[in-house]
Amino acid sequence: MARIASESLIERLAEWGVDTVFGLPGDGINGIMEGLRRHRDRVRFVLVHHEEAAAFMATGYAKATGRLGVCLATSGPGGIHLLNGLYDAKLDHVPVLAITGMQETSVLGTAYQQEVHLDKLFADVAEYNMLITNPVQLPSLVDLAIRTSYARRGVSHLTLPNDIQVAEAGSDPFQQIAPARPPQTSPVYLQPAGIPRQEDVEWAAEVLNRAERPAILVGQGALHARQEVLAVAEALGAPVVKTLPGKAVVPDDSPYTTGGIGLLGTRPSEELMDEADVLFMVGTNFPYSKFLPEPGKTRVVQFEAEPTRAGARIATDVPVVCDAKEGLAALLPLLARRDGNAHLAKYQKKMAEWRSDMDTLENPDRDPIAPQYAMSVVDRLASDDAILTCDSGTIATWAARHWTIRGEREFYLSGTLASMANGLPYAIAMQHAFPERQVIAYVGDGGFSMLMAEFLTAVQQRLPIKVVINNNNSLGQILWEQMVLGYPEHGVRYDQPEADFSAWARACGGFGAKVTRAGDVAPAIQQALAHDGPALVDVDVNPNEPPMPGKVSYDQAKSFAQAFLKGQPHKAAIATTLFKDRIQKLTD
């Protein structure tokens, strides 16, 4: 049996260490599927129910492993469906390779069925983007695509016409005219040195050593540098603020952290940003600049791996291009250690008060169920090395504040794209990558319903993921965003009947439980976590629980009041919930 060009593709993926491809077949990629079949002992194909999920899975796999995520879709509509998940990879800077099919070269340009020029469509999302037109281009262009994804921390795309897929591997049907041979490359990527220049590190140390009220802001670029971050925080006596994608950089019970930043952050973090005289940014391109110090008020040192992102959000006095771990290791010996730091002690006290406030909101006696309580139960019962994936929405607020990073726990969400529906596909991919670890998807009813067919994928793949649905029968985050603008909510609550997603879980052959009373939350989640297979708990929570910012500004309060005055529906229920929250904090 003659080797086909698709085999060159799959063999090269395997040589790069790729062991999993997420995708959905179609007649535009039958040659590639044959390549996968012939090499199924080296690369497994994970059959999904929607191509968007395949792209999210590749992205989640890359986020959790640091390795290349790969997704596959057919020509036309299949490739189009990949885009949302691929933009998640692009905006969160993780290496993903998308492979798509294309019509035969002889009919391109004739408006043939499903003729969508995916190379043009993917031009914005992809760092490397190539239509393969000659079998001899493989496997060299695979090498270039993968190297580019690793080097630029983004998406690469290869699209293969049907006739190229099944052509004889390595064949070259054209006369060569240029004074060059087809390239001969290797499946090798050389990681650039992440060590900073010595003069830059000395400059950074000089500024940091002079700080009286230092603050450290860490992001996902520092996830591999926990010990170095903590050592620098100890030396400087500096509180550590975490972006949401960087939540797992430092344990939440660390005496150095003030938790998150932004609308989903903590009051101590926001106050620290106002008070700091030196801000040290490590591995973050935090986009919400209103939550950063005002320009000119604070000196800024930034350790950033990508030169174009240094100083992209806030004027930076000392920009240093380096890997976070290597840069901090070089910096540490130059720092003057501080003992008995009143600045740090002040924020430790503030953080103790904040944690107490959050504990009071985890009230098991509230009816309807408080979403904070449901998240706290997951937090209490999950293992110390559990991975939590999360959708975008109010659930991100509850996870940010009530999912505790301790031990080897991890946390992932669609950080910059802030897409819905990523939580379940992420969990599937991460369970494939880490079969021995507990993987939990904490998602909203809105996001889950978009790609709920992938729970069936988990059952069919025998993946013991756990799904906890924060079911408020609404698009909760949008509801509160409308009110913060001073507008009464509109078009954000679903009509009755409310969905019972546990019935879907059971219909798929998994465990499913519906919870409507707070007393049943813990037993249901405990049973789900103990179940030997995919399990889902659908929790009906209070739809009128607002995800309040850590510190409410005058403008926010004014807009909230205006929404009430303009005819906000459910205002009595919302006011009652806010009143209960306030009373709970005062009495506990």
XYZ file of N, CA and C in Angstrom, residues 480 483 486-488 558-576 578:
75
model
N -26.259 41.935 34.725
C -25.674 42.921 35.632
C -24.899 43.982 34.872
N -27.333 46.627 33.928
C -27.716 47.475 35.059
C -26.609 48.449 35.445
N -26.783 51.559 33.854
C -27.953 52.356 34.170
C -29.189 51.940 33.416
N -29.133 50.788 32.724
C -30.270 50.309 31.946
C -30.986 49.178 32.686
N -32.299 49.173 32.691
C -33.001 47.995 33.192
C -32.670 46.786 32.310
N -24.526 54.701 41.311
C -25.469 55.617 40.675
C -26.169 54.941 39.494
N -25.408 54.230 38.656
C -25.999 53.552 37.502
C -26.954 52.441 37.946
N -26.563 51.743 39.006
C -27.420 50.697 39.549
C -28.765 51.297 39.980
N -28.709 52.428 40.667
C -29.928 53.102 41.123
C -30.760 53.578 39.934
N -30.103 54.091 38.897
C -30.827 54.560 37.713
C -31.583 53.422 37.040
N -30.966 52.231 37.013
C -31.646 51.079 36.429
C -32.923 50.754 37.197
N -32.860 50.873 38.539
C -34.049 50.645 39.356
C -35.128 51.674 39.030
N -34.730 52.940 38.929
C -35.688 54.015 38.691
C -36.326 53.929 37.304
N -35.599 53.341 36.344
C -36.118 53.256 34.974
C -37.003 52.039 34.749
N -37.230 51.263 35.801
C -38.150 50.141 35.654
C -37.494 48.781 35.637
N -36.414 48.588 36.376
C -35.746 47.294 36.438
C -36.707 46.203 36.903
N -36.921 45.151 36.074
C -37.729 44.023 36.540
C -37.027 43.310 37.696
N -37.782 42.624 38.520
C -37.240 41.815 39.617
C -36.483 42.674 40.627
N -36.771 43.979 40.667
C -35.976 44.835 41.560
C -36.203 44.496 43.031
N -37.383 44.022 43.375
C -37.640 43.662 44.769
C -36.778 42.468 45.174
N -36.692 41.461 44.290
C -35.883 40.277 44.599
C -34.401 40.633 44.670
N -33.959 41.511 43.760
C -32.553 41.926 43.766
C -32.239 42.694 45.045
N -33.131 43.624 45.419
C -32.917 44.419 46.625
C -32.899 43.517 47.864
N -33.765 42.525 47.887
C -33.802 41.602 49.023
C -32.498 40.825 49.137
N -29.492 41.754 47.991
C -28.450 42.682 48.428
C -28.555 42.959 49.924
